[in-house]
Amino acid sequence: RLLRAVDAMNENAVADEVLIELCGQAGDLNKVFPLARDRFSRRGQFHSLDQAFTLAASQATQVASVKDYARYLDLLAGRPVNLEDTTAAVEEDPGSTDYRMTHALALLLVGRSHAARAVFDDIDVFVYRLSPTHRAIAAAIFAATGEMPAAVASVRGLNPDLLTKEEYLFLRRSTMRMMP
């Protein structure tokens, strides 16, 4: 609520600075870091996200949300992650879209596209509400499972400036496979 109040006063930069600073404190990083991750990724503020992650990781590398983002970065960089770890993260917090997306991405990257799609079978996901990062992953999953109308809908209106270079390249590679 505090962030919304500060944003309402057109003090986004102040809110961003406070959020980054909170990521560097040993408070409840499982609440603070996901908020920073979502906020900065939706706005294409990758430098701010990097700062928040670096500070959060310096405080607690074993915090679930920090470990999940580290796994996500590994996947984008082409480094494998342990599927047991991503499965456990989803089981521990089934309400976390971040954890589900990381797990689905891990499955997708090892060629298990239908298993990646199944990660969302027990919840309702409104793709248009997802962050640009998550929409890119959803599009890749839909493309890999042959659901081209859903893949196209997932990226419709998606501003590529809101994706990191690695995310954009992943999206292009993933969706180009389905092109005739």
GROMACS .gro file of N, CA and C in nm:
model
  540
    1ARG      N    1   0.081  -0.119   0.000
    1ARG     CA    2   0.000   0.000   0.000
    1ARG      C    3   0.085   0.125   0.000
    2LEU      N    4   0.194   0.120   0.073
    2LEU     CA    5   0.281   0.236   0.081
    2LEU      C    6   0.336   0.273  -0.056
    3LEU      N    7   0.376   0.170  -0.134
    3LEU     CA    8   0.429   0.198  -0.267
    3LEU      C    9   0.323   0.264  -0.355
    4ARG      N   10   0.200   0.216  -0.347
    4ARG     CA   11   0.092   0.278  -0.426
    4ARG      C   12   0.070   0.422  -0.386
    5ALA      N   13   0.078   0.449  -0.257
    5ALA     CA   14   0.059   0.586  -0.209
    5ALA      C   15   0.170   0.677  -0.260
    6VAL      N   16   0.293   0.628  -0.255
    6VAL     CA   17   0.406   0.707  -0.303
    6VAL      C   18   0.396   0.725  -0.455
    7ASP      N   19   0.358   0.620  -0.526
    7ASP     CA   20   0.339   0.630  -0.670
    7ASP      C   21   0.230   0.731  -0.704
    8ALA      N   22   0.123   0.731  -0.625
    8ALA     CA   23   0.012   0.825  -0.648
    8ALA      C   24   0.057   0.970  -0.635
    9MET      N   25   0.162   0.992  -0.559
    9MET     CA   26   0.215   1.128  -0.544
    9MET      C   27   0.320   1.158  -0.652
   10ASN      N   28   0.327   1.071  -0.755
   10ASN     CA   29   0.423   1.085  -0.864
   10ASN      C   30   0.568   1.085  -0.814
   11GLU      N   31   0.592   1.002  -0.717
   11GLU     CA   32   0.727   0.988  -0.661
   11GLU      C   33   0.779   0.847  -0.687
   12ASN      N   34   0.764   0.801  -0.812
   12ASN     CA   35   0.806   0.665  -0.847
   12ASN      C   36   0.953   0.640  -0.817
   13ALA      N   37   1.037   0.738  -0.844
   13ALA     CA   38   1.181   0.721  -0.821
   13ALA      C   39   1.210   0.698  -0.673
   14VAL      N   40   1.139   0.769  -0.588
   14VAL     CA   41   1.157   0.751  -0.443
   14VAL      C   42   1.111   0.612  -0.402
   15ALA      N   43   0.997   0.570  -0.454
   15ALA     CA   44   0.945   0.437  -0.423
   15ALA      C   45   1.043   0.330  -0.469
   16ASP      N   46   1.099   0.349  -0.589
   16ASP     CA   47   1.195   0.253  -0.641
   16ASP      C   48   1.318   0.244  -0.552
   17GLU      N   49   1.370   0.358  -0.511
   17GLU     CA   50   1.488   0.360  -0.425
   17GLU      C   51   1.462   0.290  -0.292
   18VAL      N   52   1.346   0.315  -0.234
   18VAL     CA   53   1.311   0.253  -0.106
   18VAL      C   54   1.299   0.102  -0.124
   19LEU      N   55   1.236   0.061  -0.232
   19LEU     CA   56   1.220  -0.083  -0.256
   19LEU      C   57   1.355  -0.151  -0.275
   20ILE      N   58   1.443  -0.090  -0.350
   20ILE     CA   59   1.578  -0.146  -0.368
   20ILE      C   60   1.649  -0.153  -0.233
   21GLU      N   61   1.638  -0.047  -0.156
   21GLU     CA   62   1.703  -0.046  -0.024
   21GLU      C   63   1.648  -0.158   0.065
   22LEU      N   64   1.517  -0.181   0.061
   22LEU     CA   65   1.458  -0.288   0.142
   22LEU      C   66   1.510  -0.425   0.101
   23CYS      N   67   1.544  -0.441  -0.026
   23CYS     CA   68   1.600  -0.568  -0.072
   23CYS      C   69   1.738  -0.593  -0.013
   24GLY      N   70   1.801  -0.489   0.036
   24GLY     CA   71   1.933  -0.503   0.097
   24GLY      C   72   1.928  -0.520   0.247
   25GLN      N   73   1.807  -0.533   0.300
   25GLN     CA   74   1.793  -0.552   0.444
   25GLN      C   75   1.745  -0.694   0.472
   26ALA      N   76   1.781  -0.743   0.586
   26ALA     CA   77   1.748  -0.882   0.621
   26ALA      C   78   1.606  -0.894   0.675
   27GLY      N   79   1.512  -0.826   0.612
   27GLY     CA   80   1.372  -0.837   0.652
   27GLY      C   81   1.309  -0.956   0.582
   28ASP      N   82   1.183  -0.942   0.548
   28ASP     CA   83   1.112  -1.050   0.481
   28ASP      C   84   1.131  -1.040   0.330
   29LEU      N   85   1.244  -1.090   0.285
   29LEU     CA   86   1.277  -1.083   0.143
   29LEU      C   87   1.182  -1.164   0.056
   30ASN      N   88   1.112  -1.262   0.113
   30ASN     CA   89   1.015  -1.337   0.034
   30ASN      C   90   0.893  -1.254  -0.001
   31LYS      N   91   0.876  -1.141   0.063
   31LYS     CA   92   0.769  -1.047   0.025
   31LYS      C   93   0.826  -0.931  -0.054
   32VAL      N   94   0.939  -0.880  -0.011
   32VAL     CA   95   0.996  -0.760  -0.072
   32VAL      C   96   1.055  -0.788  -0.210
   33PHE      N   97   1.135  -0.893  -0.223
   33PHE     CA   98   1.199  -0.916  -0.353
   33PHE      C   99   1.099  -0.949  -0.463
   34PRO      N  100   0.998  -1.034  -0.440
   34PRO     CA  101   0.901  -1.057  -0.548
   34PRO      C  102   0.830  -0.928  -0.591
   35LEU      N  103   0.806  -0.840  -0.497
   35LEU     CA  104   0.745  -0.711  -0.530
   35LEU      C  105   0.838  -0.630  -0.621
   36ALA      N  106   0.965  -0.627  -0.585
   36ALA     CA  107   1.064  -0.556  -0.667
   36ALA      C  108   1.076  -0.622  -0.804
   37ARG      N  109   1.079  -0.753  -0.807
   37ARG     CA  110   1.091  -0.827  -0.934
   37ARG      C  111   0.975  -0.794  -1.026
   38ASP      N  112   0.856  -0.797  -0.974
   38ASP     CA  113   0.739  -0.769  -1.056
   38ASP      C  114   0.736  -0.623  -1.100
   39ARG      N  115   0.758  -0.533  -1.008
   39ARG     CA  116   0.753  -0.390  -1.039
   39ARG      C  117   0.854  -0.352  -1.146
   40PHE      N  118   0.978  -0.393  -1.125
   40PHE     CA  119   1.083  -0.351  -1.216
   40PHE      C  120   1.075  -0.423  -1.351
   41SER      N  121   1.032  -0.548  -1.352
   41SER     CA  122   1.022  -0.618  -1.480
   41SER      C  123   0.905  -0.563  -1.562
   42ARG      N  124   0.795  -0.528  -1.497
   42ARG     CA  125   0.681  -0.470  -1.570
   42ARG      C  126   0.716  -0.334  -1.632
   43ARG      N  127   0.810  -0.265  -1.573
   43ARG     CA  128   0.847  -0.131  -1.619
   43ARG      C  129   0.973  -0.130  -1.705
   44GLY      N  130   1.032  -0.246  -1.724
   44GLY     CA  131   1.155  -0.251  -1.802
   44GLY      C  132   1.273  -0.185  -1.733
   45GLN      N  133   1.268  -0.182  -1.600
   45GLN     CA  134   1.374  -0.121  -1.520
   45GLN      C  135   1.473  -0.230  -1.479
   46PHE      N  136   1.548  -0.277  -1.578
   46PHE     CA  137   1.635  -0.392  -1.555
   46PHE      C  138   1.752  -0.360  -1.464
   47HIS      N  139   1.803  -0.240  -1.472
   47HIS     CA  140   1.912  -0.201  -1.383
   47HIS      C  141   1.864  -0.203  -1.237
   48SER      N  142   1.743  -0.152  -1.214
   48SER     CA  143   1.686  -0.153  -1.079
   48SER      C  144   1.664  -0.295  -1.031
   49LEU      N  145   1.616  -0.381  -1.120
   49LEU     CA  146   1.596  -0.521  -1.083
   49LEU      C  147   1.729  -0.587  -1.050
   50ASP      N  148   1.831  -0.559  -1.129
   50ASP     CA  149   1.964  -0.613  -1.099
   50ASP      C  150   2.014  -0.567  -0.963
   51GLN      N  151   1.993  -0.439  -0.932
   51GLN     CA  152   2.035  -0.387  -0.802
   51GLN      C  153   1.960  -0.457  -0.690
   52ALA      N  154   1.828  -0.469  -0.705
   52ALA     CA  155   1.746  -0.533  -0.602
   52ALA      C  156   1.790  -0.678  -0.581
   53PHE      N  157   1.815  -0.748  -0.690
   53PHE     CA  158   1.857  -0.888  -0.679
   53PHE      C  159   1.994  -0.900  -0.613
   54THR      N  160   2.086  -0.816  -0.655
   54THR     CA  161   2.221  -0.820  -0.596
   54THR      C  162   2.215  -0.796  -0.446
   55LEU      N  163   2.138  -0.697  -0.406
   55LEU     CA  164   2.126  -0.668  -0.262
   55LEU      C  165   2.056  -0.782  -0.188
   56ALA      N  166   1.948  -0.834  -0.246
   56ALA     CA  167   1.874  -0.943  -0.181
   56ALA      C  168   1.963  -1.066  -0.168
   57ALA      N  169   2.036  -1.097  -0.274
   57ALA     CA  170   2.124  -1.214  -0.271
   57ALA      C  171   2.237  -1.196  -0.170
   58SER      N  172   2.281  -1.073  -0.151
   58SER     CA  173   2.387  -1.050  -0.052
   58SER      C  174   2.337  -1.070   0.090
   59GLN      N  175   2.208  -1.057   0.110
   59GLN     CA  176   2.148  -1.075   0.242
   59GLN      C  177   2.113  -1.221   0.271
   60ALA      N  178   2.058  -1.288   0.169
   60ALA     CA  179   2.007  -1.422   0.195
   60ALA      C  180   1.994  -1.500   0.065
   61THR      N  181   2.096  -1.574   0.029
   61THR     CA  182   2.090  -1.652  -0.095
   61THR      C  183   1.996  -1.772  -0.083
   62GLN      N  184   1.956  -1.807   0.038
   62GLN     CA  185   1.868  -1.922   0.057
   62GLN      C  186   1.721  -1.885   0.067
   63VAL      N  187   1.688  -1.759   0.050
   63VAL     CA  188   1.547  -1.716   0.049
   63VAL      C  189   1.485  -1.766  -0.081
   64ALA      N  190   1.368  -1.826  -0.070
   64ALA     CA  191   1.305  -1.893  -0.185
   64ALA      C  192   1.292  -1.802  -0.307
   65SER      N  193   1.247  -1.680  -0.289
   65SER     CA  194   1.226  -1.592  -0.404
   65SER      C  195   1.359  -1.552  -0.469
   66VAL      N  196   1.463  -1.540  -0.390
   66VAL     CA  197   1.595  -1.506  -0.442
   66VAL      C  198   1.653  -1.626  -0.518
   67LYS      N  199   1.638  -1.746  -0.460
   67LYS     CA  200   1.685  -1.867  -0.528
   67LYS      C  201   1.611  -1.888  -0.660
   68ASP      N  202   1.480  -1.859  -0.660
   68ASP     CA  203   1.403  -1.876  -0.782
   68ASP      C  204   1.452  -1.783  -0.893
   69TYR      N  205   1.477  -1.659  -0.858
   69TYR     CA  206   1.524  -1.565  -0.960
   69TYR      C  207   1.663  -1.603  -1.010
   70ALA      N  208   1.746  -1.654  -0.922
   70ALA     CA  209   1.878  -1.701  -0.964
   70ALA      C  210   1.864  -1.817  -1.063
   71ARG      N  211   1.771  -1.908  -1.035
   71ARG     CA  212   1.746  -2.019  -1.128
   71ARG      C  213   1.695  -1.967  -1.262
   72TYR      N  214   1.605  -1.869  -1.257
   72TYR     CA  215   1.551  -1.810  -1.379
   72TYR      C  216   1.664  -1.750  -1.464
   73LEU      N  217   1.753  -1.676  -1.399
   73LEU     CA  218   1.866  -1.618  -1.473
   73LEU      C  219   1.955  -1.727  -1.531
   74ASP      N  220   1.977  -1.834  -1.456
   74ASP     CA  221   2.056  -1.946  -1.507
   74ASP      C  222   1.992  -2.005  -1.633
   75LEU      N  223   1.861  -2.024  -1.629
   75LEU     CA  224   1.791  -2.081  -1.744
   75LEU      C  225   1.805  -1.993  -1.867
   76LEU      N  226   1.788  -1.863  -1.849
   76LEU     CA  227   1.802  -1.772  -1.962
   76LEU      C  228   1.943  -1.770  -2.017
   77ALA      N  229   2.039  -1.795  -1.932
   77ALA     CA  230   2.180  -1.796  -1.974
   77ALA      C  231   2.220  -1.931  -2.033
   78GLY      N  232   2.127  -2.025  -2.037
   78GLY     CA  233   2.158  -2.156  -2.095
   78GLY      C  234   2.218  -2.254  -1.997
   79ARG      N  235   2.216  -2.219  -1.869
   79ARG     CA  236   2.269  -2.310  -1.767
   79ARG      C  237   2.154  -2.395  -1.713
   80PRO      N  238   2.175  -2.524  -1.698
   80PRO     CA  239   2.067  -2.611  -1.647
   80PRO      C  240   2.041  -2.586  -1.499
   81VAL      N  241   1.919  -2.614  -1.461
   81VAL     CA  242   1.883  -2.608  -1.319
   81VAL      C  243   1.823  -2.744  -1.281
   82ASN      N  244   1.821  -2.769  -1.154
   82ASN     CA  245   1.768  -2.895  -1.103
   82ASN      C  246   1.615  -2.888  -1.103
   83LEU      N  247   1.552  -2.977  -1.180
   83LEU     CA  248   1.405  -2.980  -1.186
   83LEU      C  249   1.342  -3.014  -1.051
   84GLU      N  250   1.414  -3.087  -0.970
   84GLU     CA  251   1.361  -3.117  -0.836
   84GLU      C  252   1.349  -2.989  -0.754
   85ASP      N  253   1.443  -2.897  -0.772
   85ASP     CA  254   1.438  -2.770  -0.700
   85ASP      C  255   1.321  -2.684  -0.747
   86THR      N  256   1.298  -2.679  -0.879
   86THR     CA  257   1.188  -2.597  -0.928
   86THR      C  258   1.053  -2.659  -0.892
   87THR      N  259   1.047  -2.792  -0.893
   87THR     CA  260   0.925  -2.861  -0.850
   87THR      C  261   0.896  -2.832  -0.703
   88ALA      N  262   0.998  -2.841  -0.621
   88ALA     CA  263   0.982  -2.817  -0.477
   88ALA      C  264   0.937  -2.673  -0.451
   89ALA      N  265   0.990  -2.578  -0.526
   89ALA     CA  266   0.951  -2.439  -0.507
   89ALA      C  267   0.802  -2.421  -0.532
   90VAL      N  268   0.751  -2.483  -0.639
   90VAL     CA  269   0.608  -2.473  -0.670
   90VAL      C  270   0.526  -2.542  -0.561
   91GLU      N  271   0.572  -2.656  -0.516
   91GLU     CA  272   0.499  -2.729  -0.411
   91GLU      C  273   0.495  -2.650  -0.280
   92GLU      N  274   0.605  -2.579  -0.250
   92GLU     CA  275   0.610  -2.501  -0.126
   92GLU      C  276   0.523  -2.377  -0.132
   93ASP      N  277   0.510  -2.318  -0.251
   93ASP     CA  278   0.428  -2.198  -0.266
   93ASP      C  279   0.355  -2.204  -0.400
   94PRO      N  280   0.247  -2.283  -0.405
   94PRO     CA  281   0.175  -2.302  -0.531
   94PRO      C  282   0.110  -2.173  -0.585
   95GLY      N  283   0.098  -2.073  -0.502
   95GLY     CA  284   0.039  -1.947  -0.546
   95GLY      C  285   0.137  -1.853  -0.614
   96SER      N  286   0.263  -1.889  -0.618
   96SER     CA  287   0.364  -1.802  -0.677
   96SER      C  288   0.373  -1.822  -0.828
   97THR      N  289   0.334  -1.719  -0.901
   97THR     CA  290   0.347  -1.724  -1.047
   97THR      C  291   0.493  -1.731  -1.086
   98ASP      N  292   0.579  -1.660  -1.014
   98ASP     CA  293   0.723  -1.664  -1.044
   98ASP      C  294   0.775  -1.807  -1.040
   99TYR      N  295   0.744  -1.879  -0.934
   99TYR     CA  296   0.795  -2.015  -0.919
   99TYR      C  297   0.740  -2.107  -1.027
  100ARG      N  298   0.613  -2.091  -1.058
  100ARG     CA  299   0.552  -2.173  -1.164
  100ARG      C  300   0.616  -2.144  -1.299
  101MET      N  301   0.639  -2.017  -1.327
  101MET     CA  302   0.699  -1.981  -1.456
  101MET      C  303   0.842  -2.034  -1.467
  102THR      N  304   0.918  -2.024  -1.360
  102THR     CA  305   1.055  -2.076  -1.363
  102THR      C  306   1.053  -2.227  -1.384
  103HIS      N  307   0.963  -2.295  -1.314
  103HIS     CA  308   0.953  -2.440  -1.329
  103HIS      C  309   0.911  -2.476  -1.472
  104ALA      N  310   0.812  -2.407  -1.524
  104ALA     CA  311   0.765  -2.434  -1.660
  104ALA      C  312   0.877  -2.407  -1.761
  105LEU      N  313   0.951  -2.300  -1.742
  105LEU     CA  314   1.061  -2.268  -1.831
  105LEU      C  315   1.168  -2.378  -1.827
  106ALA      N  316   1.197  -2.426  -1.707
  106ALA     CA  317   1.296  -2.533  -1.693
  106ALA      C  318   1.250  -2.658  -1.769
  107LEU      N  319   1.124  -2.691  -1.756
  107LEU     CA  320   1.070  -2.807  -1.828
  107LEU      C  321   1.073  -2.785  -1.978
  108LEU      N  322   1.035  -2.668  -2.020
  108LEU     CA  323   1.034  -2.635  -2.162
  108LEU      C  324   1.174  -2.648  -2.223
  109LEU      N  325   1.272  -2.600  -2.151
  109LEU     CA  326   1.408  -2.600  -2.204
  109LEU      C  327   1.472  -2.739  -2.210
  110VAL      N  328   1.412  -2.835  -2.140
  110VAL     CA  329   1.462  -2.973  -2.152
  110VAL      C  330   1.371  -3.056  -2.244
  111GLY      N  331   1.287  -2.986  -2.320
  111GLY     CA  332   1.204  -3.053  -2.419
  111GLY      C  333   1.075  -3.113  -2.368
  112ARG      N  334   1.033  -3.074  -2.251
  112ARG     CA  335   0.910  -3.128  -2.193
  112ARG      C  336   0.799  -3.023  -2.198
  113SER      N  337   0.761  -2.986  -2.321
  113SER     CA  338   0.666  -2.875  -2.339
  113SER      C  339   0.529  -2.904  -2.280
  114HIS      N  340   0.480  -3.026  -2.294
  114HIS     CA  341   0.347  -3.056  -2.239
  114HIS      C  342   0.349  -3.057  -2.086
  115ALA      N  343   0.459  -3.099  -2.028
  115ALA     CA  344   0.472  -3.091  -1.882
  115ALA      C  345   0.480  -2.945  -1.838
  116ALA      N  346   0.547  -2.862  -1.920
  116ALA     CA  347   0.553  -2.719  -1.889
  116ALA      C  348   0.413  -2.658  -1.890
  117ARG      N  349   0.334  -2.695  -1.988
  117ARG     CA  350   0.195  -2.646  -1.997
  117ARG      C  351   0.114  -2.694  -1.877
  118ALA      N  352   0.138  -2.817  -1.834
  118ALA     CA  353   0.062  -2.877  -1.724
  118ALA      C  354   0.091  -2.812  -1.589
  119VAL      N  355   0.199  -2.736  -1.579
  119VAL     CA  356   0.231  -2.666  -1.454
  119VAL      C  357   0.116  -2.573  -1.412
  120PHE      N  358   0.035  -2.534  -1.509
  120PHE     CA  359  -0.073  -2.438  -1.483
  120PHE      C  360  -0.211  -2.501  -1.485
  121ASP      N  361  -0.217  -2.633  -1.490
  121ASP     CA  362  -0.347  -2.700  -1.500
  121ASP      C  363  -0.438  -2.678  -1.381
  122ASP      N  364  -0.383  -2.657  -1.264
  122ASP     CA  365  -0.465  -2.646  -1.143
  122ASP      C  366  -0.496  -2.502  -1.101
  123ILE      N  367  -0.460  -2.406  -1.185
  123ILE     CA  368  -0.490  -2.266  -1.153
  123ILE      C  369  -0.538  -2.195  -1.279
  124ASP      N  370  -0.605  -2.083  -1.258
  124ASP     CA  371  -0.645  -1.997  -1.369
  124ASP      C  372  -0.538  -1.891  -1.388
  125VAL      N  373  -0.490  -1.879  -1.510
  125VAL     CA  374  -0.389  -1.779  -1.542
  125VAL      C  375  -0.448  -1.687  -1.649
  126PHE      N  376  -0.449  -1.559  -1.620
  126PHE     CA  377  -0.495  -1.460  -1.716
  126PHE      C  378  -0.370  -1.398  -1.778
  127VAL      N  379  -0.336  -1.444  -1.897
  127VAL     CA  380  -0.210  -1.407  -1.959
  127VAL      C  381  -0.197  -1.256  -1.972
  128TYR      N  382  -0.305  -1.188  -2.004
  128TYR     CA  383  -0.298  -1.042  -2.022
  128TYR      C  384  -0.260  -0.970  -1.893
  129ARG      N  385  -0.272  -1.035  -1.779
  129ARG     CA  386  -0.234  -0.974  -1.651
  129ARG      C  387  -0.089  -1.003  -1.612
  130LEU      N  388  -0.026  -1.093  -1.683
  130LEU     CA  389   0.110  -1.132  -1.648
  130LEU      C  390   0.209  -1.022  -1.683
  131SER      N  391   0.323  -1.028  -1.618
  131SER     CA  392   0.432  -0.936  -1.652
  131SER      C  393   0.480  -0.970  -1.793
  132PRO      N  394   0.547  -0.877  -1.860
  132PRO     CA  395   0.601  -0.908  -1.993
  132PRO      C  396   0.689  -1.033  -1.994
  133THR      N  397   0.771  -1.049  -1.893
  133THR     CA  398   0.856  -1.167  -1.881
  133THR      C  399   0.773  -1.295  -1.881
  134HIS      N  400   0.670  -1.298  -1.799
  134HIS     CA  401   0.586  -1.417  -1.789
  134HIS      C  402   0.504  -1.438  -1.915
  135ARG      N  403   0.463  -1.330  -1.980
  135ARG     CA  404   0.390  -1.344  -2.106
  135ARG      C  405   0.479  -1.408  -2.213
  136ALA      N  406   0.606  -1.372  -2.213
  136ALA     CA  407   0.700  -1.433  -2.309
  136ALA      C  408   0.713  -1.582  -2.284
  137ILE      N  409   0.722  -1.623  -2.159
  137ILE     CA  410   0.731  -1.765  -2.126
  137ILE      C  411   0.602  -1.837  -2.166
  138ALA      N  412   0.487  -1.775  -2.135
  138ALA     CA  413   0.359  -1.835  -2.173
  138ALA      C  414   0.352  -1.853  -2.325
  139ALA      N  415   0.393  -1.752  -2.400
  139ALA     CA  416   0.391  -1.761  -2.546
  139ALA      C  417   0.479  -1.876  -2.594
  140ALA      N  418   0.595  -1.890  -2.534
  140ALA     CA  419   0.686  -1.998  -2.573
  140ALA      C  420   0.625  -2.135  -2.544
  141ILE      N  421   0.558  -2.147  -2.431
  141ILE     CA  422   0.494  -2.275  -2.396
  141ILE      C  423   0.382  -2.305  -2.495
  142PHE      N  424   0.299  -2.204  -2.522
  142PHE     CA  425   0.190  -2.225  -2.617
  142PHE      C  426   0.243  -2.263  -2.755
  143ALA      N  427   0.347  -2.196  -2.800
  143ALA     CA  428   0.406  -2.226  -2.931
  143ALA      C  429   0.461  -2.369  -2.933
  144ALA      N  430   0.527  -2.408  -2.826
  144ALA     CA  431   0.587  -2.542  -2.820
  144ALA      C  432   0.482  -2.653  -2.816
  145THR      N  433   0.365  -2.622  -2.764
  145THR     CA  434   0.258  -2.723  -2.758
  145THR      C  435   0.162  -2.711  -2.875
  146GLY      N  436   0.196  -2.626  -2.973
  146GLY     CA  437   0.114  -2.614  -3.093
  146GLY      C  438  -0.009  -2.527  -3.078
  147GLU      N  439  -0.016  -2.451  -2.971
  147GLU     CA  440  -0.131  -2.364  -2.947
  147GLU      C  441  -0.101  -2.223  -3.000
  148MET      N  442  -0.090  -2.213  -3.133
  148MET     CA  443  -0.047  -2.087  -3.193
  148MET      C  444  -0.140  -1.970  -3.167
  149PRO      N  445  -0.274  -1.986  -3.171
  149PRO     CA  446  -0.357  -1.869  -3.139
  149PRO      C  447  -0.329  -1.815  -2.998
  150ALA      N  448  -0.307  -1.903  -2.903
  150ALA     CA  449  -0.276  -1.860  -2.766
  150ALA      C  450  -0.138  -1.796  -2.760
  151ALA      N  451  -0.043  -1.849  -2.837
  151ALA     CA  452   0.092  -1.791  -2.841
  151ALA      C  453   0.086  -1.650  -2.897
  152VAL      N  454   0.013  -1.633  -3.006
  152VAL     CA  455   0.000  -1.501  -3.067
  152VAL      C  456  -0.069  -1.405  -2.971
  153ALA      N  457  -0.175  -1.450  -2.907
  153ALA     CA  458  -0.247  -1.365  -2.811
  153ALA      C  459  -0.157  -1.326  -2.694
  154SER      N  460  -0.067  -1.415  -2.655
  154SER     CA  461   0.022  -1.387  -2.542
  154SER      C  462   0.119  -1.274  -2.571
  155VAL      N  463   0.159  -1.260  -2.695
  155VAL     CA  464   0.256  -1.156  -2.728
  155VAL      C  465   0.191  -1.033  -2.792
  156ARG      N  466   0.062  -1.041  -2.820
  156ARG     CA  467  -0.006  -0.926  -2.879
  156ARG      C  468   0.006  -0.806  -2.784
  157GLY      N  469   0.060  -0.699  -2.837
  157GLY     CA  470   0.075  -0.577  -2.759
  157GLY      C  471   0.193  -0.578  -2.662
  158LEU      N  472   0.270  -0.683  -2.665
  158LEU     CA  473   0.386  -0.693  -2.575
  158LEU      C  474   0.498  -0.602  -2.626
  159ASN      N  475   0.538  -0.509  -2.544
  159ASN     CA  476   0.643  -0.416  -2.580
  159ASN      C  477   0.778  -0.484  -2.557
  160PRO      N  478   0.856  -0.507  -2.665
  160PRO     CA  479   0.985  -0.575  -2.648
  160PRO      C  480   1.083  -0.498  -2.561
  161ASP      N  481   1.061  -0.368  -2.545
  161ASP     CA  482   1.149  -0.290  -2.457
  161ASP      C  483   1.132  -0.329  -2.310
  162LEU      N  484   1.026  -0.403  -2.279
  162LEU     CA  485   1.002  -0.447  -2.142
  162LEU      C  486   1.059  -0.586  -2.115
  163LEU      N  487   1.136  -0.636  -2.211
  163LEU     CA  488   1.205  -0.764  -2.195
  163LEU      C  489   1.355  -0.739  -2.197
  164THR      N  490   1.426  -0.817  -2.119
  164THR     CA  491   1.572  -0.809  -2.129
  164THR      C  492   1.613  -0.865  -2.265
  165LYS      N  493   1.735  -0.840  -2.303
  165LYS     CA  494   1.785  -0.893  -2.430
  165LYS      C  495   1.772  -1.045  -2.432
  166GLU      N  496   1.807  -1.110  -2.321
  166GLU     CA  497   1.799  -1.256  -2.313
  166GLU      C  498   1.655  -1.305  -2.325
  167GLU      N  499   1.561  -1.235  -2.261
  167GLU     CA  500   1.420  -1.273  -2.270
  167GLU      C  501   1.368  -1.256  -2.412
  168TYR      N  502   1.406  -1.146  -2.475
  168TYR     CA  503   1.361  -1.120  -2.612
  168TYR      C  504   1.415  -1.227  -2.707
  169LEU      N  505   1.542  -1.260  -2.695
  169LEU     CA  506   1.601  -1.363  -2.782
  169LEU      C  507   1.536  -1.499  -2.757
  170PHE      N  508   1.509  -1.530  -2.632
  170PHE     CA  509   1.439  -1.655  -2.599
  170PHE      C  510   1.302  -1.658  -2.665
  171LEU      N  511   1.228  -1.548  -2.655
  171LEU     CA  512   1.095  -1.541  -2.715
  171LEU      C  513   1.103  -1.560  -2.866
  172ARG      N  514   1.195  -1.494  -2.929
  172ARG     CA  515   1.210  -1.507  -3.076
  172ARG      C  516   1.242  -1.650  -3.115
  173ARG      N  517   1.337  -1.711  -3.045
  173ARG     CA  518   1.373  -1.851  -3.077
  173ARG      C  519   1.255  -1.944  -3.054
  174SER      N  520   1.185  -1.922  -2.946
  174SER     CA  521   1.077  -2.012  -2.907
  174SER      C  522   0.957  -2.002  -3.000
  175THR      N  523   0.926  -1.884  -3.045
  175THR     CA  524   0.806  -1.870  -3.127
  175THR      C  525   0.837  -1.887  -3.275
  176MET      N  526   0.961  -1.872  -3.316
  176MET     CA  527   0.996  -1.889  -3.457
  176MET      C  528   0.989  -2.035  -3.500
  177ARG      N  529   1.003  -2.127  -3.406
  177ARG     CA  530   0.996  -2.270  -3.439
  177ARG      C  531   0.861  -2.310  -3.497
  178MET      N  532   0.757  -2.237  -3.462
  178MET     CA  533   0.623  -2.270  -3.506
  178MET      C  534   0.586  -2.201  -3.637
  179MET      N  535   0.670  -2.112  -3.685
  179MET     CA  536   0.641  -2.042  -3.809
  179MET      C  537   0.654  -2.138  -3.927
  180PRO      N  538   0.571  -2.121  -4.031
  180PRO     CA  539   0.581  -2.209  -4.148
  180PRO      C  540   0.710  -2.188  -4.224
   0.00000   0.00000   0.00000
